[in-house]
Amino acid sequence: MDRKIRSAHIGMQFGMSHIEGAMAFGAEIAAICDCDRKNLDAAGERYGIGPEKRFTDWREIAAMDDVDVVTVAVPDQFHRELTCGLLRAGKHVLCEKPLALTREDCAAIVEAADESGKQCMVGQICRFTPSFEMAKRLIDDGRIGEVYFAESEYAHDYMYLVDTWRADPLRHGVIGGGCHAVDLLRWLVSDPREVFAYGMHKLLPTVAYDDATIAVLKFGENVAGKIFVSTGCKRDYTMRTLIYGTKGTIICDNTSPTLTLFTAGEDGMAHEPEILDVEVNNHNAAKEFAVFADAIRSGRPVETDAREGAKTVAVCRAIVESSETGVPVAPNYAF
């Protein structure tokens, strides 16, 4: 594909970062879509996208012959309908996280991607966050030895969002937001074999699901982890993450300009920590789009494809099941 990639973008309340990511890459914006005309026109005016490229029905974009890739940033409950429809219409799709809220919907999207032959990327944005990218490089380079424990948290106060689509009982906080922390540990460590979780409900009385959950994960022999999700916490948004290895420790998050690295000397004692500067960019949509566009042009599969997104949802659902039943649960990765 030598010409410019032509992109369309659905969902203007949360999808404007995808427009910016596509523009930063140099893509041609072929269309934008939102069922709310006010949101649609506001985005069109902001980015100089003319009225002839604004649509209120996503099916009109599916019917366009000259669109290469579509980003889907609508409420999670509609991911299956739009993503499957667009894939089967011959479009490459970048779907926001989580891929879907249920195992059945995830499986349907995986099937649609397989049958269509088109690429489906899931917006697991933590994999493009500079501090977490640096942590991944440090781990892969052996700077902290073998990882034996890792933890991450998704702390985000939803108090002002409780009357929105986020209050849907299917959109448990672990799945809707905690999927960030789950996917991050899957990427940094490996797929957990088993999870055990406790849930608490003290902060968001108008939603049906627990507003705080803690999960212990078993990755393998002598490798464990922890996920903490709070959607009612009284603090600034953060995804504080720690990775402990046999030769060092990494402390980082997605909102701070530094990463802390401890390493050990020959005597096994920890040195003074290194404070490493990192860019603060907790929604690096420009790199996300660039990676997807490169995969489309090269024909190489994208790393965060539909199956990878489905596996993250499988762990999230296992955590919710464990918190509800009080027993350990093994995630089912068969998609």
mmCIF file of N, CA and C in Angstrom, residues 1 11 16 22 30 46 49 66 114 117 130 132 162 176 188 199 201 210 213 226 238 242 266 290 300 309 318 322 324:
data_model
loop_
_atom_site.group_PDB
_atom_site.id
_atom_site.type_symbol
_atom_site.label_atom_id
_atom_site.label_comp_id
_atom_site.label_asym_id
_atom_site.label_seq_id
_atom_site.Cartn_x
_atom_site.Cartn_y
_atom_site.Cartn_z
ATOM 1 N N MET A 1 0.850 -1.188 0.000
ATOM 2 C CA MET A 1 0.000 0.000 0.000
ATOM 3 C C MET A 1 0.889 1.243 0.000
ATOM 4 N N GLY A 11 -17.211 7.239 17.248
ATOM 5 C CA GLY A 11 -17.278 7.535 18.683
ATOM 6 C C GLY A 11 -16.448 8.756 19.008
ATOM 7 N N MET A 16 -11.575 10.976 19.905
ATOM 8 C CA MET A 16 -10.838 12.063 19.250
ATOM 9 C C MET A 16 -9.331 11.852 19.320
ATOM 10 N N ALA A 22 -4.160 9.291 14.092
ATOM 11 C CA ALA A 22 -4.141 9.085 12.645
ATOM 12 C C ALA A 22 -3.549 10.288 11.930
ATOM 13 N N ALA A 30 -11.029 9.994 6.334
ATOM 14 C CA ALA A 30 -12.086 9.815 5.332
ATOM 15 C C ALA A 30 -13.471 10.065 5.908
ATOM 16 N N ARG A 46 -13.416 20.920 15.216
ATOM 17 C CA ARG A 46 -12.111 20.935 15.884
ATOM 18 C C ARG A 46 -10.992 20.495 14.955
ATOM 19 N N ILE A 49 -12.772 18.705 9.683
ATOM 20 C CA ILE A 49 -13.349 17.613 8.892
ATOM 21 C C ILE A 49 -14.732 18.065 8.437
ATOM 22 N N ASP A 66 -13.520 3.014 0.091
ATOM 23 C CA ASP A 66 -12.161 3.567 0.117
ATOM 24 C C ASP A 66 -11.660 3.869 1.526
ATOM 25 N N ASP A 114 -10.905 -13.751 11.985
ATOM 26 C CA ASP A 114 -10.364 -14.903 11.267
ATOM 27 C C ASP A 114 -11.017 -15.050 9.895
ATOM 28 N N GLY A 117 -10.140 -12.088 7.311
ATOM 29 C CA GLY A 117 -8.763 -11.918 6.868
ATOM 30 C C GLY A 117 -8.229 -10.523 7.121
ATOM 31 N N PRO A 130 5.104 5.233 27.607
ATOM 32 C CA PRO A 130 6.574 5.257 27.672
ATOM 33 C C PRO A 130 7.176 4.604 28.918
ATOM 34 N N PHE A 132 5.960 2.222 30.816
ATOM 35 C CA PHE A 132 5.782 0.771 30.775
ATOM 36 C C PHE A 132 6.614 0.143 29.657
ATOM 37 N N VAL A 162 -21.063 7.640 37.304
ATOM 38 C CA VAL A 162 -21.937 6.534 37.709
ATOM 39 C C VAL A 162 -23.279 6.549 37.006
ATOM 40 N N GLY A 176 -13.920 -3.256 32.640
ATOM 41 C CA GLY A 176 -13.936 -2.004 31.906
ATOM 42 C C GLY A 176 -12.675 -1.182 32.051
ATOM 43 N N LEU A 188 4.065 -7.850 30.691
ATOM 44 C CA LEU A 188 5.346 -7.759 31.393
ATOM 45 C C LEU A 188 5.807 -9.101 31.954
ATOM 46 N N GLY A 199 -13.743 -8.965 46.473
ATOM 47 C CA GLY A 199 -14.365 -7.722 46.040
ATOM 48 C C GLY A 199 -14.964 -6.958 47.200
ATOM 49 N N HIS A 201 -17.496 -3.308 48.170
ATOM 50 C CA HIS A 201 -18.477 -2.390 47.587
ATOM 51 C C HIS A 201 -18.866 -1.360 48.643
ATOM 52 N N ASP A 210 -18.888 -4.575 42.332
ATOM 53 C CA ASP A 210 -17.931 -4.131 43.357
ATOM 54 C C ASP A 210 -17.126 -2.954 42.834
ATOM 55 N N THR A 213 -11.563 -4.227 43.959
ATOM 56 C CA THR A 213 -11.263 -5.656 43.861
ATOM 57 C C THR A 213 -9.762 -5.858 43.973
ATOM 58 N N LYS A 226 -0.201 -9.407 41.674
ATOM 59 C CA LYS A 226 -1.373 -8.823 42.336
ATOM 60 C C LYS A 226 -1.946 -7.718 41.456
ATOM 61 N N THR A 238 -4.196 6.779 38.659
ATOM 62 C CA THR A 238 -2.849 6.221 38.538
ATOM 63 C C THR A 238 -2.915 4.742 38.181
ATOM 64 N N LEU A 242 4.749 -2.175 40.079
ATOM 65 C CA LEU A 242 6.041 -2.608 40.607
ATOM 66 C C LEU A 242 6.360 -3.987 40.063
ATOM 67 N N GLU A 266 27.425 -7.274 43.009
ATOM 68 C CA GLU A 266 27.915 -8.645 43.093
ATOM 69 C C GLU A 266 27.638 -9.270 44.455
ATOM 70 N N ALA A 290 0.322 4.233 14.573
ATOM 71 C CA ALA A 290 1.473 3.979 13.708
ATOM 72 C C ALA A 290 1.814 2.493 13.657
ATOM 73 N N ARG A 300 2.166 -7.947 8.380
ATOM 74 C CA ARG A 300 2.533 -8.673 9.597
ATOM 75 C C ARG A 300 1.405 -8.577 10.617
ATOM 76 N N GLY A 309 -6.578 -9.553 22.912
ATOM 77 C CA GLY A 309 -7.579 -8.812 23.673
ATOM 78 C C GLY A 309 -8.550 -9.719 24.385
ATOM 79 N N ALA A 318 -12.240 -14.120 34.924
ATOM 80 C CA ALA A 318 -11.854 -15.083 35.960
ATOM 81 C C ALA A 318 -11.747 -14.386 37.314
ATOM 82 N N SER A 322 -14.025 -15.332 40.506
ATOM 83 C CA SER A 322 -13.430 -15.719 41.778
ATOM 84 C C SER A 322 -13.957 -14.853 42.920
ATOM 85 N N GLU A 324 -16.783 -13.502 43.136
ATOM 86 C CA GLU A 324 -18.193 -13.829 43.386
ATOM 87 C C GLU A 324 -18.373 -15.205 44.020
#
